[in-house]
C-alpha positions as MATLAB code, in Angstrom:
seq = 'MRTLLFLAPTLVLLLAGCNGGGTSSTPAPTTPCVAPVTVQVLYPQPGASAIPSTLTAIYVATSGAFPSDSNNAWDTVIVGPPAYGTQFTGQFTATTASALPAGSATPTITNPQYYSTALTNTLATGSGFSLYINNLNDASCYAVGTGASALSSFSTQ';
ca = [
     -30.499  -22.206   47.852;
     -27.123  -21.267   49.280;
     -25.424  -22.717   46.171;
     -27.624  -20.601   43.901;
     -26.775  -17.440   45.832;
     -23.076  -18.236   45.481;
     -23.310  -19.016   41.744;
     -25.389  -15.963   40.831;
     -22.582  -13.368   41.335;
     -20.109  -15.637   39.545;
     -22.463  -15.969   36.587;
     -22.979  -12.198   36.483;
     -19.207  -11.623   36.404;
     -18.716  -14.175   33.640;
     -21.453  -12.672   31.498;
     -20.228   -9.123   32.109;
     -16.780  -10.135   30.924;
     -18.227  -11.156   27.580;
     -20.025   -7.822   26.998;
     -21.548   -9.268   23.843;
     -18.733   -7.901   21.722;
     -16.751  -11.047   21.105;
     -13.083  -10.618   20.310;
     -11.712   -7.150   19.648;
     -10.378   -6.284   16.223;
      -8.810   -3.358   14.442;
     -11.450   -1.133   12.828;
     -11.694   -1.278    9.060;
      -9.877    1.506    7.170;
     -12.146    4.423    6.351;
     -10.243    6.671    3.913;
      -7.845    6.254    0.992;
      -4.138    6.612    1.772;
      -2.736    9.948    0.609;
       0.989   10.545    0.286;
       2.355   13.453    2.336;
       4.244   14.640   -0.765;
       3.416   14.799   -4.476;
       4.355   11.491   -6.109;
       5.019   11.102   -9.846;
       5.643    7.621  -11.248;
       8.641    7.663  -13.589;
       9.132    3.980  -14.368;
       7.303    2.284  -15.763;
       5.920    5.391  -17.415;
       2.198    5.910  -16.858;
       0.282    4.202  -19.663;
       3.320    2.208  -20.789;
       2.733   -1.084  -22.553;
       4.981   -4.072  -23.137;
       6.715   -3.722  -19.761;
       8.593   -6.956  -18.997;
       6.758   -9.186  -16.518;
      10.117   -9.502  -14.756;
       9.970   -5.840  -13.660;
      11.947   -5.583  -10.419;
      11.308   -2.006   -9.249;
       9.035    1.020   -9.529;
      10.723    4.452   -9.649;
       9.082    7.689   -8.550;
       9.920   11.362   -8.117;
       8.522   13.253   -5.135;
       8.171   16.890   -4.122;
       9.913   16.173   -0.821;
      11.088   13.397    1.419;
       8.724   10.763    2.702;
       8.391   11.153    6.473;
      10.836    8.970    8.340;
       8.185    7.522   10.636;
       9.324    3.981   11.396;
      12.015    4.079    8.712;
       9.756    5.267    5.901;
       6.485    3.409    6.099;
       5.373    4.012    2.516;
       5.158    1.461   -0.278;
       2.910    0.719   -3.225;
       0.283   -1.853   -4.045;
       0.153   -3.244   -7.574;
      -3.292   -4.461   -8.607;
      -3.556   -6.801  -11.566;
      -6.239   -8.960  -13.131;
      -8.364  -11.091  -10.768;
      -6.235  -14.197  -11.379;
      -3.128  -12.215  -10.341;
      -4.576  -10.223   -7.462;
      -2.411   -7.696   -5.628;
       1.238   -7.352   -4.709;
       2.683   -5.109   -2.028;
       6.107   -3.788   -2.965;
       8.972   -3.079   -0.595;
       9.224    0.218    1.261;
      10.462    3.199   -0.732;
      14.209    3.742   -0.611;
      15.993    6.890   -1.743;
      17.830    6.708   -5.058;
      19.274    9.142   -7.611;
      18.294   10.315  -11.077;
      21.269    8.427  -12.512;
      19.758    5.152  -11.236;
      16.565    5.558  -13.291;
      16.145    2.909  -15.999;
      16.128    3.830  -19.686;
      12.627    4.789  -20.770;
      11.747    6.563  -17.517;
       9.484    9.603  -17.663;
      10.991   13.036  -17.101;
       9.835   14.427  -13.755;
       7.632   17.508  -13.856;
       8.231   18.158  -10.149;
      10.677   20.974   -9.374;
      13.782   19.770   -7.491;
      12.517   16.190   -7.215;
      13.698   13.568   -4.801;
      13.899   10.056   -6.216;
      12.742    6.779   -4.694;
      12.432    3.184   -5.795;
      10.395    0.315   -4.431;
      11.155   -3.342   -5.156;
       8.727   -5.940   -6.457;
       8.809   -9.331   -4.814;
       6.954  -11.346   -7.458;
       6.912  -11.608  -11.236;
       3.957   -9.860  -12.882;
       1.426  -11.722  -15.026;
       2.199  -11.494  -18.747;
      -0.080   -9.633  -21.157;
      -1.970   -7.950  -18.321;
      -2.882   -4.490  -17.117;
      -1.805   -3.227  -13.697;
      -2.608   -0.206  -11.532;
      -0.283    1.230   -8.908;
      -1.511    2.696   -5.591;
       0.248    4.400   -2.661;
       0.124    2.664    0.732;
       0.953    3.836    4.264;
       2.167    0.898    6.346;
       1.752    2.806    9.632;
      -1.821    4.005    9.185;
      -4.432    1.299    9.659;
      -7.194    3.875    9.123;
      -6.388    4.267    5.413;
      -6.610    1.820    2.538;
      -4.530    1.729   -0.619;
      -7.123    0.265   -2.969;
     -10.857    0.821   -2.865;
     -13.595    3.383   -3.311;
     -12.065    6.837   -3.579;
      -8.486    5.597   -3.898;
      -6.814    6.994   -7.009;
      -4.233    4.994   -8.905;
      -0.844    6.690   -9.206;
      -0.305    5.037  -12.555;
      -1.298    2.181  -14.828;
       0.777    0.063  -17.210;
       0.631   -3.271  -18.999;
       3.055   -6.144  -19.424;
       4.165   -7.879  -22.602;
];
């Protein structure tokens, strides 16, 4: 009996520690990511076709600077056909209008600031892609999903 009285509080403490919740995890994102500035994709131009699958960077114009939280925590997600999946690009880095590739769109934003973001993988050939904005520092938002609007779409040759 004495053993049972000793084990009962220990068992209660062990069970209380479990609280039925299992391991903790980050909550799922609940809203689409929205850039803090207006973003216009310049290259590849929205709706462009025959873009080389070896594309190395996306160029955008913005209505202001991206916030410098954690060294600019904004990038893009490129979504391709199911066999290709998705690709996260590098973080945006400031550039100049003179660095834009030939065939870039003309910005409609007044006094734009220019950024580029590097691709890490070759794109699938003969495929359509959509480009979404992503905030690396905000786990409560998602780049792709219900309610998320593509910044641009293009296809490869």
